Short mmCIF file of C-alpha atoms in Angstrom, two decimals:
data_model
loop_
_atom_site.label_atom_id
_atom_site.label_comp_id
_atom_site.label_asym_id
_atom_site.label_seq_id
_atom_site.Cartn_x
_atom_site.Cartn_y
_atom_site.Cartn_z
CA MET A 1 0.06 -0.21 0.16
CA SER A 2 1.41 3.07 -0.97
CA PHE A 3 0.40 7.07 0.76
CA ILE A 4 0.28 10.39 -0.87
CA LYS A 5 2.52 12.68 1.69
CA ILE A 6 0.73 15.62 1.28
CA PRO A 7 3.48 18.60 2.49
CA THR A 8 2.76 21.13 6.08
CA LYS A 9 4.85 23.33 5.21
CA GLY A 10 5.15 24.15 8.59
CA MET A 11 1.97 23.30 10.01
CA ARG A 12 3.25 20.02 11.96
CA ASP A 13 1.30 16.46 13.39
CA ILE A 14 1.88 16.73 17.44
CA MET A 15 2.76 12.97 19.13
CA PRO A 16 1.50 12.47 21.83
CA ASP A 17 3.94 12.61 24.41
CA GLU A 18 4.76 16.36 23.01
CA MET A 19 0.89 16.79 23.46
CA ALA A 20 0.89 15.76 26.83
CA LEU A 21 3.84 17.98 28.32
CA ARG A 22 1.68 21.04 25.74
CA GLU A 23 -1.63 20.31 28.19
CA TYR A 24 0.36 20.51 31.17
CA ILE A 25 1.88 23.78 30.44
CA ILE A 26 -1.35 25.48 29.21
CA ASN A 27 -3.33 24.07 32.47
CA GLU A 28 -0.65 25.55 34.73
CA LEU A 29 -0.29 28.10 33.06
CA CYS A 30 -3.75 29.53 33.27
CA LYS A 31 -3.53 28.32 36.86
CA THR A 32 -0.60 31.02 37.33
CA TYR A 33 -2.67 33.57 35.88
CA SER A 34 -5.60 33.54 37.36
CA LEU A 35 -4.00 33.24 40.52
CA TYR A 36 -3.03 37.00 38.85
CA GLY A 37 -6.77 38.07 38.42
CA PHE A 38 -6.86 37.20 34.94
CA LYS A 39 -9.51 35.72 33.01
CA ARG A 40 -9.53 33.48 30.11
CA ILE A 41 -11.32 34.49 26.87
CA GLU A 42 -10.94 33.09 23.23
CA THR A 43 -11.45 35.62 19.67
CA PRO A 44 -12.15 33.64 16.42
CA CYS A 45 -9.11 32.56 14.13
CA VAL A 46 -10.57 34.54 11.52
CA GLU A 47 -10.82 38.40 11.09
CA HIS A 48 -11.77 41.12 8.55
CA ILE A 49 -8.90 41.75 6.67
CA GLU A 50 -8.84 45.59 7.88
CA ASN A 51 -8.72 44.62 11.14
CA ILE A 52 -5.60 42.53 10.50
CA SER A 53 -3.31 44.70 7.55
CA ASN A 54 -3.83 48.39 9.28
CA ASN A 55 0.09 48.62 9.64
CA GLN A 56 -0.12 48.03 13.18
CA GLY A 57 1.30 44.41 13.39
CA GLY A 58 5.08 45.35 11.49
CA ASP A 59 6.41 43.00 8.88
CA ASN A 60 3.70 40.18 10.48
CA GLU A 61 1.53 42.08 7.94
CA LYS A 62 2.80 41.04 5.01
CA LEU A 63 2.78 37.22 5.86
CA ILE A 64 -0.99 36.99 6.61
CA PHE A 65 -3.03 34.22 5.52
CA LYS A 66 -5.53 35.94 3.41
CA ILE A 67 -9.03 34.65 3.07
CA LEU A 68 -11.17 34.88 -0.68
CA LYS A 69 -14.60 36.41 -1.20
CA ARG A 70 -17.45 33.87 -1.12
CA GLY A 71 -19.91 33.45 -3.96
CA GLU A 72 -21.10 36.46 -5.84
CA LYS A 73 -18.92 38.32 -4.09
CA LEU A 74 -15.85 37.17 -5.74
CA ASN A 75 -15.79 38.88 -8.65
CA LEU A 76 -12.61 37.64 -10.46
CA GLU A 77 -13.22 40.17 -14.24
CA ASN A 78 -13.27 43.52 -12.06
CA ALA A 79 -10.09 42.54 -9.80
CA SER A 80 -7.37 45.07 -10.40
CA SER A 81 -5.35 43.34 -7.60
CA VAL A 82 -5.33 40.35 -4.71
CA ASP A 83 -7.09 42.74 -2.13
CA ASP A 84 -9.73 42.91 -4.32
CA LEU A 85 -10.43 39.75 -3.80
CA VAL A 86 -9.73 39.15 -0.28
CA ASP A 87 -12.47 40.44 2.67
CA SER A 88 -10.65 38.47 5.81
CA GLY A 89 -7.74 36.65 7.30
CA LEU A 90 -6.28 34.18 9.53
CA ARG A 91 -4.98 36.39 13.05
CA TYR A 92 -1.50 36.28 12.87
CA ASP A 93 -0.90 37.47 16.51
CA LEU A 94 -3.70 37.91 19.47
CA THR A 95 -3.49 41.25 20.02
CA VAL A 96 -4.97 42.58 18.08
CA PRO A 97 -8.20 40.50 18.11
CA LEU A 98 -8.38 41.13 21.64
CA THR A 99 -8.54 44.78 21.31
CA ARG A 100 -10.76 44.30 18.94
CA TYR A 101 -12.59 42.25 21.39
CA TYR A 102 -12.10 44.64 24.04
CA ALA A 103 -13.68 47.26 21.77
CA ASN A 104 -16.66 45.54 21.35
CA ASN A 105 -17.48 44.81 24.57
CA MET A 106 -15.82 46.71 27.16
CA ASN A 107 -19.14 48.34 28.70
CA ASN A 108 -19.65 44.76 29.84
CA LEU A 109 -16.21 43.77 31.36
CA ASP A 110 -14.33 44.75 34.55
CA ASN A 111 -11.98 47.76 34.91
CA PRO A 112 -9.37 46.93 34.72
CA PHE A 113 -9.63 44.08 33.13
CA LYS A 114 -7.16 41.04 32.64
CA ALA A 115 -7.46 38.88 29.94
CA ILE A 116 -5.64 35.24 28.75
CA GLN A 117 -5.68 34.22 25.86
CA ILE A 118 -4.39 30.95 24.23
CA GLY A 119 -5.46 30.06 20.95
CA ASN A 120 -3.14 28.97 16.99
CA VAL A 121 -2.21 31.99 14.53
CA TRP A 122 -1.10 31.46 11.46
CA ARG A 123 2.10 33.59 9.65
CA ALA A 124 3.27 32.42 6.44
CA ASP A 125 6.70 32.95 7.28
CA ARG A 126 9.92 30.30 5.96
CA PRO A 127 9.91 27.52 8.54
CA GLN A 128 12.83 26.96 10.37
CA LYS A 129 13.50 25.48 13.90
CA GLY A 130 10.99 27.00 16.47
CA ARG A 131 8.99 29.12 13.80
CA TYR A 132 6.25 27.79 12.24
CA ARG A 133 3.36 28.61 10.10
CA GLN A 134 0.89 27.70 12.74
CA PHE A 135 1.81 27.96 16.10
CA VAL A 136 0.35 28.42 19.72
CA GLN A 137 0.31 32.00 21.32
CA CYS A 138 -0.37 32.38 24.97
CA ASP A 139 -1.25 35.81 25.80
CA ILE A 140 -1.92 38.21 28.96
CA ASP A 141 -3.16 41.38 28.75
CA ILE A 142 -4.21 43.93 31.06
CA PHE A 143 -6.89 47.15 29.21
CA GLY A 144 -7.26 50.34 32.06
CA GLU A 145 -4.17 50.45 33.86
CA LYS A 146 -2.16 53.78 32.74
CA THR A 147 0.29 53.49 35.35
CA ASN A 148 3.07 50.69 35.57
CA LEU A 149 1.71 47.99 37.45
CA ALA A 150 0.36 46.88 34.85
CA GLU A 151 4.08 45.91 34.01
CA ILE A 152 4.98 44.83 37.04
CA GLU A 153 1.86 42.13 37.19
CA LEU A 154 2.44 41.06 33.76
CA ILE A 155 6.10 40.29 34.05
CA SER A 156 5.76 39.08 37.74
CA ALA A 157 3.05 36.70 36.42
CA THR A 158 5.27 34.98 33.80
CA THR A 159 7.99 35.02 35.74
CA SER A 160 6.04 32.74 38.11
CA LEU A 161 5.11 30.76 35.15
CA LEU A 162 8.60 30.52 34.30
CA GLU A 163 9.55 29.49 38.20
CA LYS A 164 6.69 27.22 38.48
CA ILE A 165 7.87 25.19 35.34
CA GLY A 166 11.58 24.90 36.56
CA LEU A 167 12.95 26.69 34.15
CA ILE A 168 15.66 29.73 35.44
CA ASN A 169 18.41 29.64 32.96
CA TYR A 170 16.43 33.05 31.59
CA LYS A 171 16.74 37.43 31.77
CA ILE A 172 13.94 39.76 31.10
CA VAL A 173 15.33 42.38 28.63
CA ILE A 174 13.29 45.56 28.68
CA ASN A 175 12.92 49.09 26.89
CA ASP A 176 10.72 51.68 26.07
CA ARG A 177 9.77 52.67 22.61
CA ARG A 178 9.66 56.46 23.63
CA ILE A 179 13.35 55.85 24.13
CA LEU A 180 14.26 54.49 21.14
CA LYS A 181 12.45 57.24 19.02
CA ALA A 182 13.64 59.68 21.10
CA MET A 183 17.73 58.16 20.47
CA ALA A 184 16.45 58.48 16.42
CA LEU A 185 14.98 61.74 16.73
CA TYR A 186 18.28 63.41 18.44
CA ALA A 187 20.68 61.37 15.68
CA GLY A 188 18.51 63.38 12.98
CA PHE A 189 16.12 60.67 11.67
CA ASN A 190 12.28 62.36 10.81
CA GLU A 191 9.57 61.03 13.08
CA ASN A 192 8.08 58.81 10.26
CA GLU A 193 11.07 57.21 9.37
CA CYS A 194 11.22 56.28 12.58
CA ASP A 195 10.43 52.84 11.98
CA SER A 196 12.14 51.91 9.50
CA VAL A 197 15.06 52.76 11.52
CA PHE A 198 13.87 50.11 13.66
CA ILE A 199 13.66 47.60 11.63
CA SER A 200 17.25 47.97 10.93
CA LEU A 201 18.63 47.94 14.35
CA ASP A 202 15.94 44.91 15.13
CA LYS A 203 19.07 42.94 13.01
CA LEU A 204 21.64 43.95 15.64
CA ASP A 205 22.18 40.26 17.49
CA LYS A 206 22.86 38.79 13.51
CA ILE A 207 24.36 41.40 11.38
CA GLY A 208 26.30 43.62 14.24
CA ILE A 209 26.94 47.67 14.58
CA SER A 210 28.49 47.63 10.82
CA GLY A 211 25.62 45.73 9.04
CA VAL A 212 23.13 47.90 10.58
CA SER A 213 25.10 50.52 9.35
CA GLU A 214 25.18 49.76 5.87
CA GLU A 215 21.77 48.81 5.92
CA LEU A 216 20.37 52.10 7.20
CA ILE A 217 22.99 53.40 4.56
CA GLU A 218 21.71 51.66 1.63
CA ASN A 219 18.14 52.10 2.35
CA GLY A 220 19.01 55.93 1.99
CA PHE A 221 19.81 57.82 5.18
CA SER A 222 22.38 60.29 5.84
CA ALA A 223 25.78 58.77 6.53
CA SER A 224 26.74 61.48 9.43
CA ILE A 225 23.16 60.61 10.73
CA VAL A 226 23.47 56.95 10.69
CA GLU A 227 26.76 57.83 12.72
CA LYS A 228 25.56 60.23 14.87
CA TYR A 229 22.77 57.46 15.91
CA LEU A 230 24.49 54.54 16.73
CA ASN A 231 27.61 56.18 18.36
CA LEU A 232 24.67 56.36 20.68
CA TYR A 233 25.03 52.14 21.32
CA SER A 234 28.94 52.64 21.34
CA ASN A 235 28.47 52.13 25.50
CA ASN A 236 28.00 48.62 26.16
CA ASN A 237 27.72 49.12 29.35
CA TYR A 238 23.86 49.72 30.04
CA GLU A 239 23.17 48.62 33.72
CA ASP A 240 22.80 52.71 34.80
CA ILE A 241 19.83 53.80 32.30
CA THR A 242 20.33 57.58 33.52
CA LYS A 243 23.70 57.43 32.36
CA PHE A 244 22.88 55.60 29.30
CA CYS A 245 20.21 58.42 28.22
CA GLU A 246 21.74 61.05 29.43
CA GLN A 247 23.44 60.96 26.01
CA ILE A 248 20.15 62.54 24.61
CA ASP A 249 19.39 65.99 24.73
CA GLU A 250 16.38 66.12 27.76
CA LYS A 251 14.05 68.28 24.60
CA PHE A 252 14.28 64.37 23.28
CA LEU A 253 13.67 61.96 26.38
CA ASP A 254 11.35 63.36 29.00
CA LYS A 255 13.22 62.38 32.39
CA LYS A 256 9.49 60.64 33.43
CA ILE A 257 10.06 58.01 30.96
CA VAL A 258 13.39 57.18 31.94
CA ASN A 259 12.42 57.00 35.58
CA ASN A 260 9.21 54.71 35.26
CA LEU A 261 11.46 52.48 33.42
CA LYS A 262 14.01 52.33 36.20
CA GLU A 263 10.68 51.96 38.89
CA ILE A 264 9.29 49.09 37.08
CA ILE A 265 12.56 47.55 37.36
CA GLU A 266 13.41 48.68 40.83
CA SER A 267 9.26 47.48 41.82
CA ILE A 268 10.26 44.27 40.10
CA LEU A 269 13.30 43.36 41.98
CA SER A 270 12.30 44.02 45.43
CA PHE A 271 10.15 41.23 45.48
CA LYS A 272 11.61 38.76 42.89
CA ASN A 273 15.01 37.24 42.58
CA ILE A 274 15.00 37.44 38.99
CA ASN A 275 17.38 38.81 36.15
CA ILE A 276 15.86 41.63 34.90
CA GLU A 277 17.74 44.03 32.49
CA PHE A 278 17.63 47.25 30.21
CA ASP A 279 18.55 46.93 27.16
CA PRO A 280 18.29 50.12 24.73
CA THR A 281 18.84 47.72 21.54
CA LEU A 282 15.46 46.09 22.60
CA VAL A 283 12.99 46.93 19.28
CA ARG A 284 9.86 44.53 19.13
CA GLY A 285 8.50 44.05 15.73
CA MET A 286 5.09 45.71 16.12
CA SER A 287 5.09 48.94 15.94
CA TYR A 288 1.88 49.72 17.53
CA TYR A 289 3.86 49.76 20.54
CA THR A 290 4.18 53.18 22.29
CA GLY A 291 5.80 52.76 25.41
CA PRO A 292 7.92 49.91 28.33
CA ILE A 293 9.00 46.64 25.95
CA PHE A 294 10.03 43.97 27.36
CA GLU A 295 10.89 40.12 26.17
CA ILE A 296 12.05 36.95 27.38
CA LYS A 297 15.97 35.24 26.33
CA VAL A 298 16.79 32.13 27.47
CA GLU A 299 21.04 30.87 27.72
CA GLY A 300 22.51 29.02 24.96
CA TYR A 301 19.05 29.25 22.67
CA SER A 302 18.93 32.05 19.73
CA GLY A 303 15.58 34.21 19.62
CA SER A 304 13.53 35.48 22.49
CA ILE A 305 11.07 32.89 24.44
CA GLY A 306 8.07 35.66 24.55
CA GLY A 307 7.59 39.35 24.96
CA GLY A 308 5.49 42.08 25.30
CA GLY A 309 4.21 45.53 26.08
CA ARG A 310 2.83 48.67 26.06
CA TYR A 311 0.01 49.56 23.57
CA ASP A 312 -1.91 52.47 24.88
CA GLU A 313 -3.15 54.05 21.00
CA MET A 314 -4.44 50.69 20.24
CA VAL A 315 -8.06 50.94 21.09
CA SER A 316 -8.92 54.14 19.61
CA LYS A 317 -8.51 52.57 16.14
CA TYR A 318 -11.69 50.53 16.76
CA ALA A 319 -13.62 52.85 19.70
CA ASN A 320 -13.58 56.66 19.60
CA VAL A 321 -12.56 56.93 23.26
CA SER A 322 -8.84 56.07 24.55
CA VAL A 323 -7.69 53.39 26.72
CA PRO A 324 -4.07 51.84 28.47
CA ALA A 325 -2.95 48.96 27.60
CA CYS A 326 -0.74 46.21 27.84
CA GLY A 327 0.11 42.73 27.12
CA PHE A 328 3.18 39.88 27.22
CA SER A 329 3.46 37.12 25.32
CA ILE A 330 4.63 32.96 25.96
CA GLY A 331 6.76 32.16 23.32
CA PHE A 332 4.38 28.68 23.43
CA GLU A 333 6.01 26.61 20.66
CA ARG A 334 9.56 27.91 21.60
CA LEU A 335 9.24 26.96 25.28
CA ILE A 336 7.72 23.52 24.36
CA ASN A 337 11.48 22.58 22.18
CA ILE A 338 13.42 23.97 25.35
CA LEU A 339 11.58 21.89 27.20
CA MET A 340 11.17 18.78 25.16
CA GLU A 341 15.05 18.56 24.43
CA SER A 342 15.76 18.95 28.11
CA ASN A 343 13.76 15.40 28.35
CA TYR A 344 11.28 17.86 30.68
CA GLN A 345 9.56 15.02 32.62
CA ILE A 346 5.73 16.37 33.97
CA PRO A 347 5.80 16.21 37.52
CA ASN A 348 3.42 14.89 39.86
CA SER A 349 2.03 12.39 36.86
CA LYS A 350 -0.76 10.12 37.91
CA GLU A 351 0.07 6.40 38.07
CA LYS A 352 -0.39 4.44 34.88
CA TYR A 353 -1.26 1.20 34.67
CA ALA A 354 -1.33 -1.04 31.35
CA PHE A 355 -2.98 -5.30 31.46
CA ILE A 356 -1.79 -6.55 28.53
CA ILE A 357 -4.21 -10.46 28.41
CA ASP A 358 -4.52 -13.30 26.13
CA SER A 359 -7.42 -13.02 23.87
CA GLU A 360 -8.68 -15.96 25.31
CA GLU A 361 -8.21 -15.17 28.65
CA PHE A 362 -10.35 -11.92 28.19
CA SER A 363 -13.12 -13.73 26.86
CA LEU A 364 -13.04 -15.98 30.08
CA ASN A 365 -12.93 -13.39 32.34
CA LYS A 366 -13.87 -9.93 31.07
CA LYS A 367 -16.48 -8.83 33.72
CA MET A 368 -12.94 -9.65 36.04
CA TYR A 369 -10.93 -7.32 34.47
CA LEU A 370 -13.58 -4.60 33.26
CA SER A 371 -14.58 -4.30 37.07
CA GLU A 372 -10.89 -3.77 38.25
CA ILE A 373 -9.77 -2.09 35.61
CA ASN A 374 -13.24 0.30 36.61
CA LYS A 375 -11.99 0.16 40.47
CA LEU A 376 -8.81 1.64 39.23
CA ARG A 377 -10.04 4.58 36.84
CA GLU A 378 -12.37 5.35 39.97
CA ASN A 379 -9.14 6.01 41.74
CA ASP A 380 -8.00 8.52 39.22
CA LYS A 381 -5.32 6.16 38.02
CA ILE A 382 -4.30 5.84 34.25
CA VAL A 383 -5.06 2.04 33.25
CA ASN A 384 -4.67 1.02 29.26
CA VAL A 385 -6.09 -1.60 28.51
CA GLN A 386 -4.61 -3.97 25.44
CA LEU A 387 -4.88 -7.63 24.16
CA LYS A 388 -1.66 -9.04 23.31
CA SER A 389 0.00 -8.62 20.48
CA LYS A 390 2.53 -11.52 18.09
CA ASN A 391 4.93 -9.08 18.77
CA PHE A 392 4.72 -8.79 22.84
CA LYS A 393 8.18 -7.70 23.20
CA HIS A 394 7.45 -4.53 21.42
CA GLN A 395 4.27 -4.34 23.07
CA LYS A 396 5.85 -3.78 26.45
CA GLU A 397 8.86 -2.03 25.92
CA MET A 398 6.34 0.55 23.96
CA LEU A 399 4.00 0.81 27.21
CA GLU A 400 7.06 0.88 29.37
CA ASN A 401 8.60 3.72 27.91
CA GLN A 402 5.41 5.46 28.54
CA GLY A 403 5.77 4.82 31.75
CA TYR A 404 2.58 1.96 32.67
CA ILE A 405 3.27 -0.45 35.49
CA ILE A 406 2.14 -3.59 33.59
CA TYR A 407 0.74 -6.38 35.10
CA LEU A 408 0.49 -9.36 31.87
CA ASN A 409 -3.03 -11.28 32.70
CA ASN A 410 -3.17 -9.38 36.15
CA LYS A 411 -0.04 -10.38 37.12
CA LYS A 412 2.43 -7.62 37.40
CA LEU A 413 5.84 -7.50 35.29
#
């Protein structure tokens, strides 16, 4: 018999062991975040195309899986471009749909509103390790809290989750989009050029200062402005936020912004023993961020396993009201990859019993076996019952590798 192998192109099948780990992490995530007052909600995976292509998602808007109009609305003859043929798309993150959700339902929600959202998102990206075209995101967001209590709660909740699952070799890096913008304006870039500058700066880890310089100049920016801008980063000692930001003229950067960032870091360190540090090169790809931004980095693992920030201007895109908002997203797939590679064992797993029974024995004593198995299950034990196969050795090894205590015809092996 032959089978047709259909390529998934970044959309993968998940094996049982990994699925068990994913379910465990999601369960721990929900339990931990609920202790902070977050409530789980859900949004559709399909959004109107205007909601997800409004220049708020950065480069991710180039990766949208678009959905064609249906029926009579699909007019191929009069279409001048692909955009004329689509009216919706698969969500590329959870923040944009959540903001639309909040704008539609804010009168019926708590204030401040603290949301948990877990679900698949889709990006037409180039598949690689830890990066897929369909993947799960796990977000927590706070709407209606204008002070840095929001950032403190988000970072505290997320690091509590990491501590609970035993991940310790991580650090939180934090910056502020207003500091990034001030640096760019001080160097001489125009305000409408900042997003383009940040896209190049975001590649600093991969291509270095010289690579960023070359790219900015290739993009048509003045060499003198680029030099002045990148010289601000030549001081690699970023620990003292105040000292670093003193390079920037006060007319470009309000001291309150710097003090706010210092206060977030100092407040978290006052009750948590974690590695959190200022990083002025941190950009985050989404252009909707308006204030503090943060990421989780794990030692020995390229890229981040989570990130977020403040996006105070986003609700006003959907409703005639301004609402402060801030969120943090766990890079769920990358976190799972790290745990799988380290052979992570789910703690406090239930006892697992496997009853392997000869078919003839089972026919003779079916009621006895079923009664015994049912009692174990009523006592919250996992019981797998199988008829003995011809290749008993392989059958036994497979069950042992899954952690089962094995009985053959009611006798423990």
